[in-house]
Coordinates of C-alpha atoms in Angstrom, one line a residue:
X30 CA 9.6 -0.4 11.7
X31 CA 6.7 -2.4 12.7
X32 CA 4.9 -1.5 15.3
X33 CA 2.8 -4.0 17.3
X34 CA 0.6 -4.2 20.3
X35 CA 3.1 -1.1 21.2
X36 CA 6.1 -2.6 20.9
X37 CA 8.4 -1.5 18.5
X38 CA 9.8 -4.3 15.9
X39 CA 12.6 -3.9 13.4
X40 CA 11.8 -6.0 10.5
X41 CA 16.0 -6.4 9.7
X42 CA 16.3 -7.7 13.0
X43 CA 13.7 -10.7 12.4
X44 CA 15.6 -11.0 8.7
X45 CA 18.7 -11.7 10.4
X46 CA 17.2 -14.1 13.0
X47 CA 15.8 -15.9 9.7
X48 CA 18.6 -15.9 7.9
X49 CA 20.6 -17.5 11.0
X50 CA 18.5 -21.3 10.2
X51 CA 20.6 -23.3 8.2
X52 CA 17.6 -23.8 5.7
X53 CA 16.8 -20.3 5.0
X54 CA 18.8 -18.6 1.7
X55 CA 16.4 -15.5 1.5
X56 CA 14.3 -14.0 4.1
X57 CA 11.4 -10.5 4.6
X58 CA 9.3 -9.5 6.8
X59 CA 7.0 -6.9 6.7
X60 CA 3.6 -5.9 9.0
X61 CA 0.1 -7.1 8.2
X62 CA -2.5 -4.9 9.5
X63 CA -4.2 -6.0 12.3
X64 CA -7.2 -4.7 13.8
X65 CA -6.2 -5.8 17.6
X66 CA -2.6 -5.1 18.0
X67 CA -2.2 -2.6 14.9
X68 CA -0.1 -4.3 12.7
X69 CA 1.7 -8.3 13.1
X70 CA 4.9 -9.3 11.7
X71 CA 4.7 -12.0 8.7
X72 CA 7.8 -13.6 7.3
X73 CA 8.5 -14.5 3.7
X74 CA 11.1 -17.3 3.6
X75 CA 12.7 -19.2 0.2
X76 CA 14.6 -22.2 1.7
X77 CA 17.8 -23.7 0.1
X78 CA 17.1 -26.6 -2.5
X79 CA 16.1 -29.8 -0.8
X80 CA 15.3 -28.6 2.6
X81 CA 11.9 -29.7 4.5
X82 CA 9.2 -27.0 4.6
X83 CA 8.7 -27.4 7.9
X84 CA 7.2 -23.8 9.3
X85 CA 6.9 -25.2 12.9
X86 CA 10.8 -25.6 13.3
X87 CA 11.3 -21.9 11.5
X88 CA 9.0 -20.3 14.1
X89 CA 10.8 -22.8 16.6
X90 CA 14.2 -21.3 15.7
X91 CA 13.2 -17.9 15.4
X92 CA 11.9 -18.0 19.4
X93 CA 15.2 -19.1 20.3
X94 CA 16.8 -16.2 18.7
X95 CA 14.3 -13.0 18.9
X96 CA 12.0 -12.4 22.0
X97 CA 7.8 -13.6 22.1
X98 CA 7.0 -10.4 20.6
X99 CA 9.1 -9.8 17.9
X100 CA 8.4 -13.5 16.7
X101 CA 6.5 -14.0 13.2
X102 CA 2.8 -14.6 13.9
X103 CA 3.1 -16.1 10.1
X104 CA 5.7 -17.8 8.1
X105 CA 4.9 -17.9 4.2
X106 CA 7.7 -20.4 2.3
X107 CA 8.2 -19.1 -1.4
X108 CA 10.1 -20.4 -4.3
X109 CA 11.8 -17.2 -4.8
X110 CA 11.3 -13.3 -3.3
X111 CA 9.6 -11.1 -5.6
X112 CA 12.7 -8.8 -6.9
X113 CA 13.3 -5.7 -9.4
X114 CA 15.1 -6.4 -12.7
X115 CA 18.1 -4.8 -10.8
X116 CA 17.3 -7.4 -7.8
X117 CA 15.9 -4.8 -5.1
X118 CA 13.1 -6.4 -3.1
X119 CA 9.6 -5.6 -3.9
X120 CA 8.0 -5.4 -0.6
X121 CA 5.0 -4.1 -1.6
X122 CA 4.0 -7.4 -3.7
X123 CA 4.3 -9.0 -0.3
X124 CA 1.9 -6.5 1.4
X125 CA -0.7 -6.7 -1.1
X126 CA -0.3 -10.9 -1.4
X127 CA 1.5 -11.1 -4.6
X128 CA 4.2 -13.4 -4.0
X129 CA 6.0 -14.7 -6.9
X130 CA 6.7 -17.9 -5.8
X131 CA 4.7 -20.7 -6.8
X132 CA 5.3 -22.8 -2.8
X133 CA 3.5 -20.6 -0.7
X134 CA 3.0 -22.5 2.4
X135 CA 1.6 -20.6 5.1
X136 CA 1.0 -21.1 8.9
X137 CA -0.7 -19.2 11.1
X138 CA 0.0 -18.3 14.7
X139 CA -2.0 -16.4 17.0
X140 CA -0.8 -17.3 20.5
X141 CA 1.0 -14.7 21.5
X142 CA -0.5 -11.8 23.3

């Protein structure tokens, strides 16, 4: 659970909203500490092979689906999602900026209150 500005966010629920865009084959989210609001949500996306990295159109999807609040402030596109040997997530690579993937696009959103 991430909590933000004291709203309550479940990071599966902005998972799913990801995985909904046509583009997206993997999606996580996790909180990034934040000194105002306590923590904001970032996304990690991979996006299927030949697909535009186009982060504006993600975080334009995602507002359709989720409300302003539960909405990545950032959207980091990877090549791939840092994994175990038995394929479980690694999460905390994410948290300490350790992607794996060699594309990491980034953009950065801070107007929402």
């Amino acid at each position: 659970m991430i909590v933000s500005a004291g709203y309550n966010i479940a990071g599966p629920e902005v998972e799913e909203a990801l995985m909904r865009h046509p583009d997206v084959v993997e999606a996580a989210v996790i909180g990034r500490p934040d000194e105002a609001r306590g923590h904001v949500v970032v996304a990690f996306a991979v996006l299927r092979a030949g697909a535009r990295s186009d982060t504006e159109a993600l975080r334009a999807f995602v507002k359709t689906e989720l409300a302003p609040y539960k909405c990545p402030r950032e959207i980091v596109l990877l090549d791939s999602l840092p994994r175990t040997a038995t394929g479980k997530l690694q999460r905390f690579l994410l948290r300490t900026g350790s992607e794996t993937g060699t594309d990491a696009t980034a953009d950065t959103h801070d107007d929402q209150r």
